Amino acid sequence: MDRKNRRAFGLSLVAIVFYMSHFWWVGTIASSVQWVVAGACAVASIYYSIAVRGKTKEATRWMLDAAFVIGCIVSIGLAISASVLLVPAMT
């Protein structure tokens, strides 16, 4: 298994953990920090999964597909949570 495949998949897992945990501290600075970390990890997992896809064997490409899908789901979820949870908390 390639190291970059694991990097993309690991970043997507970190993104989903931070995305889920930012709901526990809604309205605090910790929630905003976790939101930013989840967004950065989601974008990085999408980037790595696209960048490495052409150089990877077919047998391990599933990991890149999973990283891309998880990164997209987290990005969409962050956009929704920003409009619903974070914006009212900042006013």
Coordinates of C-alpha atoms in Angstrom, one line a residue:
M1 CA 0.0 0.0 0.0
D2 CA 1.4 3.4 -1.0
R3 CA 2.2 6.0 1.6
K4 CA 0.3 8.7 -0.2
N5 CA -2.9 6.5 -0.3
R6 CA -2.7 6.2 3.4
R7 CA -2.1 9.9 3.8
A8 CA -5.2 10.8 1.8
F9 CA -7.3 8.3 3.6
G10 CA -5.9 9.3 7.0
L11 CA -6.7 13.0 6.3
S12 CA -10.2 12.1 5.4
L13 CA -10.6 10.2 8.7
V14 CA -9.2 13.2 10.6
A15 CA -11.6 15.4 8.7
I16 CA -14.7 13.3 9.6
V17 CA -13.6 13.1 13.3
F18 CA -13.2 16.9 13.6
Y19 CA -16.4 17.5 11.6
M20 CA -18.4 15.3 14.0
S21 CA -16.7 16.7 17.1
H22 CA -17.4 20.4 16.2
F23 CA -21.1 19.9 17.0
W24 CA -20.3 19.3 20.7
W25 CA -19.0 22.9 21.3
V26 CA -21.4 24.9 19.2
G27 CA -21.0 28.6 19.7
T28 CA -17.5 28.5 21.2
I29 CA -14.0 29.2 19.8
A30 CA -13.2 25.4 19.9
S31 CA -16.0 24.7 17.5
S32 CA -14.6 27.3 15.0
V33 CA -11.1 25.9 15.3
Q34 CA -12.4 22.3 14.7
W35 CA -14.4 23.6 11.8
V36 CA -11.3 25.0 10.2
V37 CA -9.2 21.9 10.9
A38 CA -12.0 19.7 9.4
G39 CA -12.1 21.9 6.3
A40 CA -8.4 21.9 5.8
C41 CA -8.2 18.1 6.2
A42 CA -11.1 17.6 3.8
V43 CA -9.6 19.8 1.1
A44 CA -6.2 18.1 1.6
S45 CA -7.7 14.6 1.3
I46 CA -9.6 15.6 -1.9
Y47 CA -6.3 17.1 -3.3
Y48 CA -4.2 14.1 -2.5
S49 CA -6.7 11.6 -3.8
I50 CA -6.9 13.4 -7.1
A51 CA -3.1 14.0 -7.4
V52 CA -2.1 10.5 -6.7
R53 CA -4.9 8.7 -8.6
G54 CA -2.9 8.3 -11.8
K55 CA 0.2 6.9 -10.1
T56 CA -1.6 4.2 -8.1
K57 CA -2.2 0.6 -8.7
E58 CA -5.7 -0.5 -9.3
A59 CA -5.8 -2.7 -6.2
T60 CA -5.3 0.2 -3.8
R61 CA -7.3 2.8 -5.7
W62 CA -10.3 2.1 -3.5
M63 CA -8.6 4.0 -0.7
L64 CA -8.3 7.1 -2.9
D65 CA -11.9 6.9 -3.9
A66 CA -13.0 6.6 -0.3
A67 CA -10.8 9.6 0.6
F68 CA -12.4 11.7 -2.2
V69 CA -15.9 10.8 -1.2
I70 CA -15.4 11.4 2.5
G71 CA -13.7 14.7 1.8
C72 CA -16.6 15.8 -0.4
I73 CA -19.2 14.8 2.2
V74 CA -17.3 16.6 5.0
S75 CA -17.0 19.7 2.8
I76 CA -20.7 19.8 2.1
G77 CA -21.5 19.2 5.7
L78 CA -19.2 22.0 6.8
A79 CA -20.9 24.4 4.4
I80 CA -24.3 23.5 5.8
S81 CA -23.1 23.7 9.4
A82 CA -21.4 27.1 8.8
S83 CA -24.7 28.6 7.6
V84 CA -26.8 27.0 10.4
L85 CA -24.5 26.8 13.5
L86 CA -21.5 29.0 13.2
V87 CA -22.9 32.2 11.7
P88 CA -25.6 32.7 14.4
A89 CA -23.1 32.0 17.1
M90 CA -20.7 34.7 15.9
T91 CA -23.3 37.5 16.1

